[in-house]
């Protein structure tokens, strides 16, 4: 049935942090006040296994996902990016908007959502001007940076809409049979992922298009693969447990320092 409980354990030696994230995913809830994804992060003491903290995993997931997209965008976006487009108006749309408008300077921000009311609510809730578009194509046309954070199961972003040299952060479609991007866009872009193993088993955009993975984002950060910001680029984000671990330890250390 369309309901999932995910368990994501990870250990970071660099941070001396051990966590497990428990995340539930319920598709297409009728009660829209309940998020589709809900999560809790458990932080343990690696030296003896003691539970040190229980953290709001939904907040951590939203912020660490947007932070990784921002890193990818800093590396991969065109030199003079002026237009940001967000497809989707859920939790991840808000977290991406917050960090992208904090770190980058865009002259225009556009949003499209399948339900226009949610897009209008988004535009009135955030801190800066946002143009609500009547179609995904209108939102995407001419955009330099595109973020897809939808619950789509079939493509909503098409290659012939996308400006050459644009950068796309593909965050939705986290199942092997779900899509947000069409074959043309996947095959004619330089594809970056957070994890090759995860992308080849979990991402419908990657699996069903047969697109070749050029690099993991970590390889670009380490300097072993080039970023190629002059090309049209796609960063397929699935999320990694170690991102939750590092974020949870950061939050716990900040809280401990204040207490």
C-alpha positions as a Markdown table, in Angstrom:
| # | Residue | x | y | z |
|---|---|---|---|---|
| 1 | Unk | 0.0 | 0.0 | 0.0 |
| 2 | Unk | 1.2 | 3.6 | -0.5 |
| 3 | Unk | 2.7 | 4.1 | 2.9 |
| 4 | Unk | 6.3 | 3.7 | 4.0 |
| 5 | Unk | 8.4 | 3.7 | 7.1 |
| 6 | Unk | 12.1 | 4.4 | 6.3 |
| 7 | Unk | 15.0 | 3.9 | 8.6 |
| 8 | Unk | 18.2 | 5.8 | 7.9 |
| 9 | Unk | 21.2 | 5.0 | 10.2 |
| 10 | Unk | 24.6 | 6.7 | 9.8 |
| 11 | Unk | 27.8 | 7.4 | 11.6 |
| 12 | Unk | 30.2 | 10.3 | 10.9 |
| 13 | Unk | 33.7 | 9.7 | 12.2 |
| 14 | Unk | 34.6 | 13.3 | 11.4 |
| 15 | Unk | 31.8 | 14.6 | 13.6 |
| 16 | Unk | 31.8 | 11.7 | 16.1 |
| 17 | Unk | 28.1 | 11.4 | 15.6 |
| 18 | Unk | 25.7 | 8.4 | 15.4 |
| 19 | Unk | 22.1 | 8.8 | 14.4 |
| 20 | Unk | 19.1 | 7.1 | 13.0 |
| 21 | Unk | 16.3 | 8.9 | 11.2 |
| 22 | Unk | 12.8 | 7.4 | 11.2 |
| 23 | Unk | 10.6 | 8.8 | 8.4 |
| 24 | Unk | 7.1 | 8.0 | 7.4 |
| 25 | Unk | 5.8 | 8.8 | 4.0 |
| 26 | Unk | 2.0 | 8.7 | 3.3 |
| 27 | Unk | 1.1 | 9.5 | -0.3 |
| 28 | Unk | -1.8 | 11.7 | -1.3 |
| 29 | Unk | -3.4 | 12.3 | 2.1 |
| 30 | Unk | -6.9 | 13.8 | 2.0 |
| 31 | Unk | -6.1 | 15.8 | 5.1 |
| 32 | Unk | -3.7 | 18.3 | 3.6 |
| 33 | Unk | -2.8 | 19.7 | 7.0 |
| 34 | Unk | -0.7 | 16.6 | 7.7 |
| 35 | Unk | 2.6 | 16.6 | 5.7 |
| 36 | Unk | 3.3 | 13.6 | 3.4 |
| 37 | Unk | 6.7 | 13.2 | 5.1 |
| 38 | Unk | 7.2 | 13.2 | 8.9 |
| 39 | Unk | 10.5 | 12.4 | 10.5 |
| 40 | Unk | 12.3 | 12.0 | 13.8 |
| 41 | Unk | 16.1 | 11.9 | 14.3 |
| 42 | Unk | 17.6 | 10.0 | 17.2 |
| 43 | Unk | 21.2 | 11.1 | 18.2 |
| 44 | Unk | 23.3 | 8.6 | 20.1 |
| 45 | Unk | 26.6 | 8.8 | 22.0 |
| 46 | Unk | 29.0 | 6.7 | 19.8 |
| 47 | Unk | 31.1 | 5.7 | 22.7 |
| 48 | Unk | 28.5 | 3.8 | 24.7 |
| 49 | Unk | 25.2 | 3.9 | 22.6 |
| 50 | Unk | 23.3 | 6.1 | 25.0 |
| 51 | Unk | 20.5 | 8.1 | 23.4 |
| 52 | Unk | 21.4 | 11.8 | 23.7 |
| 53 | Unk | 18.6 | 13.6 | 21.9 |
| 54 | Unk | 15.4 | 13.3 | 20.0 |
| 55 | Unk | 15.2 | 15.9 | 17.2 |
| 56 | Unk | 12.6 | 17.2 | 14.8 |
| 57 | Unk | 13.6 | 15.2 | 11.7 |
| 58 | Unk | 11.1 | 17.1 | 9.5 |
| 59 | Unk | 12.9 | 20.4 | 10.1 |
| 60 | Unk | 16.3 | 18.8 | 9.7 |
| 61 | Unk | 15.3 | 17.1 | 6.5 |
| 62 | Unk | 13.9 | 20.3 | 5.0 |
| 63 | Unk | 16.9 | 22.4 | 5.8 |
| 64 | Unk | 19.7 | 19.9 | 5.0 |
| 65 | Unk | 18.1 | 19.1 | 1.7 |
| 66 | Unk | 17.9 | 22.7 | 0.7 |
| 67 | Unk | 21.4 | 23.3 | 1.9 |
| 68 | Unk | 22.8 | 20.5 | -0.3 |
| 69 | Unk | 20.8 | 22.0 | -3.3 |
| 70 | Unk | 22.4 | 25.3 | -2.5 |
| 71 | Unk | 25.9 | 23.8 | -2.6 |
| 72 | Unk | 25.1 | 22.2 | -5.9 |
| 73 | Unk | 23.7 | 25.5 | -7.2 |
| 74 | Unk | 26.8 | 27.4 | -6.1 |
| 75 | Unk | 29.0 | 25.0 | -8.0 |
| 76 | Unk | 26.8 | 24.4 | -11.1 |
| 77 | Unk | 24.7 | 27.4 | -11.9 |
| 78 | Unk | 25.5 | 29.8 | -14.8 |
| 79 | Unk | 27.8 | 32.8 | -14.0 |
| 80 | Unk | 25.0 | 35.4 | -14.3 |
| 81 | Unk | 21.9 | 33.7 | -12.8 |
| 82 | Unk | 19.0 | 36.2 | -12.5 |
| 83 | Unk | 15.8 | 34.1 | -12.5 |
| 84 | Unk | 15.0 | 31.4 | -9.9 |
| 85 | Unk | 12.0 | 29.0 | -10.6 |
| 86 | Unk | 10.5 | 26.7 | -8.0 |
| 87 | Unk | 8.1 | 24.0 | -9.2 |
| 88 | Unk | 6.0 | 22.9 | -6.1 |
| 89 | Unk | 4.8 | 24.8 | -3.1 |
| 90 | Unk | 5.3 | 22.4 | -0.1 |
| 91 | Unk | 7.7 | 22.2 | 2.7 |
| 92 | Unk | 10.8 | 21.9 | 0.5 |
| 93 | Unk | 9.7 | 24.9 | -1.6 |
| 94 | Unk | 9.8 | 27.1 | 1.5 |
| 95 | Unk | 13.2 | 25.8 | 2.7 |
| 96 | Unk | 14.8 | 26.1 | -0.7 |
| 97 | Unk | 13.4 | 29.6 | -1.1 |
| 98 | Unk | 14.8 | 30.7 | 2.2 |
| 99 | Unk | 18.3 | 29.5 | 1.7 |
| 100 | Unk | 18.5 | 30.4 | -2.0 |
| 101 | Unk | 17.4 | 34.0 | -1.5 |
| 102 | Unk | 19.8 | 34.3 | 1.5 |
| 103 | Unk | 22.8 | 33.0 | -0.4 |
| 104 | Unk | 22.1 | 34.2 | -4.0 |
| 105 | Unk | 20.9 | 37.4 | -5.6 |
| 106 | Unk | 18.1 | 36.7 | -8.1 |
| 107 | Unk | 16.2 | 39.5 | -9.9 |
| 108 | Unk | 13.1 | 37.4 | -10.1 |
| 109 | Unk | 11.6 | 34.4 | -8.3 |
| 110 | Unk | 8.8 | 32.4 | -9.9 |
| 111 | Unk | 6.7 | 29.6 | -8.6 |
| 112 | Unk | 4.2 | 27.1 | -10.1 |
| 113 | Unk | 2.2 | 24.5 | -8.3 |
| 114 | Unk | -0.4 | 22.1 | -9.5 |
| 115 | Unk | -2.9 | 23.7 | -7.1 |
| 116 | Unk | -2.7 | 27.5 | -7.7 |
| 117 | Unk | -4.1 | 28.3 | -4.3 |
| 118 | Unk | -1.0 | 26.8 | -2.6 |
| 119 | Unk | 1.3 | 28.8 | -4.9 |
| 120 | Unk | -0.6 | 32.0 | -4.0 |
| 121 | Unk | -0.3 | 31.1 | -0.3 |
| 122 | Unk | 3.4 | 30.5 | -0.8 |
| 123 | Unk | 3.9 | 33.9 | -2.5 |
| 124 | Unk | 2.1 | 35.7 | 0.2 |
| 125 | Unk | 4.0 | 33.9 | 3.0 |
| 126 | Unk | 7.6 | 34.4 | 2.1 |
| 127 | Unk | 9.7 | 37.5 | 2.7 |
| 128 | Unk | 10.2 | 38.7 | -0.9 |
| 129 | Unk | 8.4 | 39.2 | -4.2 |
| 130 | Unk | 7.4 | 36.0 | -6.0 |
| 131 | Unk | 5.6 | 35.7 | -9.4 |
| 132 | Unk | 2.9 | 33.1 | -9.4 |
| 133 | Unk | 2.8 | 31.4 | -12.9 |
| 134 | Unk | -0.2 | 29.7 | -14.4 |
| 135 | Unk | 1.8 | 26.9 | -16.0 |
| 136 | Unk | 5.1 | 25.1 | -15.4 |
| 137 | Unk | 6.3 | 26.1 | -18.8 |
| 138 | Unk | 5.7 | 29.8 | -18.1 |
| 139 | Unk | 7.6 | 29.4 | -14.8 |
| 140 | Unk | 10.6 | 27.6 | -16.4 |
| 141 | Unk | 11.0 | 29.6 | -19.6 |
| 142 | Unk | 14.1 | 31.7 | -19.4 |
| 143 | Unk | 14.9 | 30.6 | -15.8 |
| 144 | Unk | 18.6 | 30.2 | -14.9 |
| 145 | Unk | 18.1 | 28.0 | -11.8 |
| 146 | Unk | 15.1 | 25.6 | -11.5 |
| 147 | Unk | 14.1 | 23.7 | -8.4 |
| 148 | Unk | 11.6 | 20.8 | -8.7 |
| 149 | Unk | 10.1 | 19.9 | -5.3 |
| 150 | Unk | 6.8 | 18.2 | -6.4 |
| 151 | Unk | 4.9 | 15.0 | -5.7 |
| 152 | Unk | 4.8 | 14.3 | -9.4 |
| 153 | Unk | 4.9 | 10.7 | -10.6 |
| 154 | Unk | 5.2 | 11.6 | -14.3 |
| 155 | Unk | 7.4 | 14.4 | -15.9 |
| 156 | Unk | 6.4 | 18.0 | -15.2 |
| 157 | Unk | 9.6 | 19.6 | -16.5 |
| 158 | Unk | 10.5 | 19.1 | -20.2 |
| 159 | Unk | 13.9 | 19.6 | -21.9 |
| 160 | Unk | 12.6 | 21.8 | -24.7 |
| 161 | Unk | 11.4 | 24.4 | -22.1 |
| 162 | Unk | 14.8 | 24.7 | -20.4 |
| 163 | Unk | 17.2 | 27.5 | -21.2 |
| 164 | Unk | 20.6 | 26.2 | -22.4 |
| 165 | Unk | 23.1 | 26.5 | -19.5 |
| 166 | Unk | 20.4 | 26.4 | -16.8 |
| 167 | Unk | 20.9 | 24.4 | -13.6 |
| 168 | Unk | 18.2 | 22.1 | -12.2 |
| 169 | Unk | 17.9 | 20.8 | -8.7 |
| 170 | Unk | 15.6 | 17.7 | -9.0 |
| 171 | Unk | 14.4 | 17.0 | -5.4 |
| 172 | Unk | 11.1 | 15.1 | -5.9 |
| 173 | Unk | 10.4 | 11.8 | -7.5 |
| 174 | Unk | 12.2 | 9.7 | -4.9 |
| 175 | Unk | 10.9 | 6.4 | -6.1 |
| 176 | Unk | 12.2 | 4.2 | -8.9 |
| 177 | Unk | 9.0 | 4.5 | -10.9 |
| 178 | Unk | 8.4 | 8.2 | -10.4 |
| 179 | Unk | 9.5 | 11.1 | -12.7 |
| 180 | Unk | 9.8 | 14.9 | -12.6 |
| 181 | Unk | 12.1 | 15.4 | -15.6 |
| 182 | Unk | 11.6 | 14.0 | -19.1 |
| 183 | Unk | 14.1 | 11.9 | -21.1 |
| 184 | Unk | 15.2 | 14.8 | -23.3 |
| 185 | Unk | 16.3 | 16.9 | -20.3 |
| 186 | Unk | 17.9 | 14.0 | -18.5 |
| 187 | Unk | 19.9 | 12.8 | -21.5 |
| 188 | Unk | 20.9 | 16.2 | -22.8 |
| 189 | Unk | 22.2 | 17.6 | -19.4 |
| 190 | Unk | 25.3 | 16.9 | -17.4 |
| 191 | Unk | 24.0 | 14.7 | -14.5 |
| 192 | Unk | 25.3 | 15.1 | -10.9 |
| 193 | Unk | 23.9 | 13.0 | -8.0 |
| 194 | Unk | 24.5 | 12.8 | -4.3 |
| 195 | Unk | 25.0 | 9.1 | -4.4 |
| 196 | Unk | 25.5 | 6.9 | -7.5 |
| 197 | Unk | 24.3 | 3.8 | -5.7 |
| 198 | Unk | 21.1 | 5.5 | -4.5 |
| 199 | Unk | 20.4 | 7.2 | -7.8 |
| 200 | Unk | 20.6 | 3.9 | -9.7 |
| 201 | Unk | 18.2 | 2.1 | -7.3 |
| 202 | Unk | 15.9 | 4.8 | -6.1 |
| 203 | Unk | 15.6 | 7.6 | -8.8 |
| 204 | Unk | 13.0 | 7.0 | -11.6 |
| 205 | Unk | 14.4 | 10.0 | -13.4 |
| 206 | Unk | 17.8 | 8.3 | -13.6 |
| 207 | Unk | 16.7 | 4.7 | -14.0 |
| 208 | Unk | 13.9 | 5.2 | -16.6 |
| 209 | Unk | 15.7 | 7.7 | -18.7 |
| 210 | Unk | 19.0 | 5.7 | -18.8 |
| 211 | Unk | 20.9 | 9.0 | -18.4 |
| 212 | Unk | 24.6 | 8.6 | -17.6 |
| 213 | Unk | 25.8 | 9.9 | -14.3 |
| 214 | Unk | 28.7 | 12.3 | -14.7 |
| 215 | Unk | 29.7 | 12.8 | -11.0 |
| 216 | Unk | 28.7 | 12.7 | -7.4 |
| 217 | Unk | 28.5 | 16.2 | -5.8 |
| 218 | Unk | 31.2 | 15.1 | -3.4 |
| 219 | Unk | 33.6 | 14.5 | -6.3 |
| 220 | Unk | 33.1 | 18.1 | -7.4 |
| 221 | Unk | 33.7 | 19.4 | -3.9 |
| 222 | Unk | 36.9 | 17.3 | -3.7 |
| 223 | Unk | 38.1 | 18.6 | -7.0 |
| 224 | Unk | 38.3 | 15.2 | -8.7 |
| 225 | Unk | 35.5 | 16.1 | -11.2 |
| 226 | Unk | 34.8 | 19.5 | -12.8 |
| 227 | Unk | 31.6 | 21.4 | -12.2 |
| 228 | Unk | 30.9 | 22.5 | -15.8 |
| 229 | Unk | 28.6 | 25.5 | -15.0 |
| 230 | Unk | 28.7 | 26.5 | -18.6 |
| 231 | Unk | 26.6 | 23.4 | -19.5 |
| 232 | Unk | 23.0 | 22.6 | -18.7 |
| 233 | Unk | 23.3 | 20.7 | -15.5 |
| 234 | Unk | 20.9 | 18.5 | -13.3 |
| 235 | Unk | 21.6 | 17.7 | -9.7 |
| 236 | Unk | 19.4 | 14.7 | -8.7 |
| 237 | Unk | 19.0 | 14.9 | -4.9 |
| 238 | Unk | 17.8 | 11.9 | -3.0 |
| 239 | Unk | 19.2 | 12.7 | 0.4 |
| 240 | Unk | 21.8 | 10.8 | 2.4 |
| 241 | Unk | 21.6 | 9.6 | 6.0 |
| 242 | Unk | 25.0 | 11.2 | 6.8 |
| 243 | Unk | 23.5 | 14.6 | 6.0 |
| 244 | Unk | 20.9 | 14.1 | 8.8 |
| 245 | Unk | 23.7 | 13.0 | 11.1 |
| 246 | Unk | 25.9 | 16.1 | 10.5 |
| 247 | Unk | 22.9 | 18.4 | 10.8 |
| 248 | Unk | 21.6 | 16.8 | 14.0 |
| 249 | Unk | 25.1 | 17.0 | 15.6 |
| 250 | Unk | 25.3 | 20.6 | 14.6 |
| 251 | Unk | 21.9 | 21.4 | 16.2 |
| 252 | Unk | 22.7 | 19.4 | 19.4 |
| 253 | Unk | 26.1 | 21.1 | 19.8 |
| 254 | Unk | 24.5 | 24.5 | 19.3 |
| 255 | Unk | 21.8 | 23.7 | 21.9 |
| 256 | Unk | 24.4 | 22.3 | 24.4 |
| 257 | Unk | 26.5 | 25.4 | 24.1 |
| 258 | Unk | 23.5 | 27.6 | 24.9 |
| 259 | Unk | 22.7 | 25.4 | 28.0 |
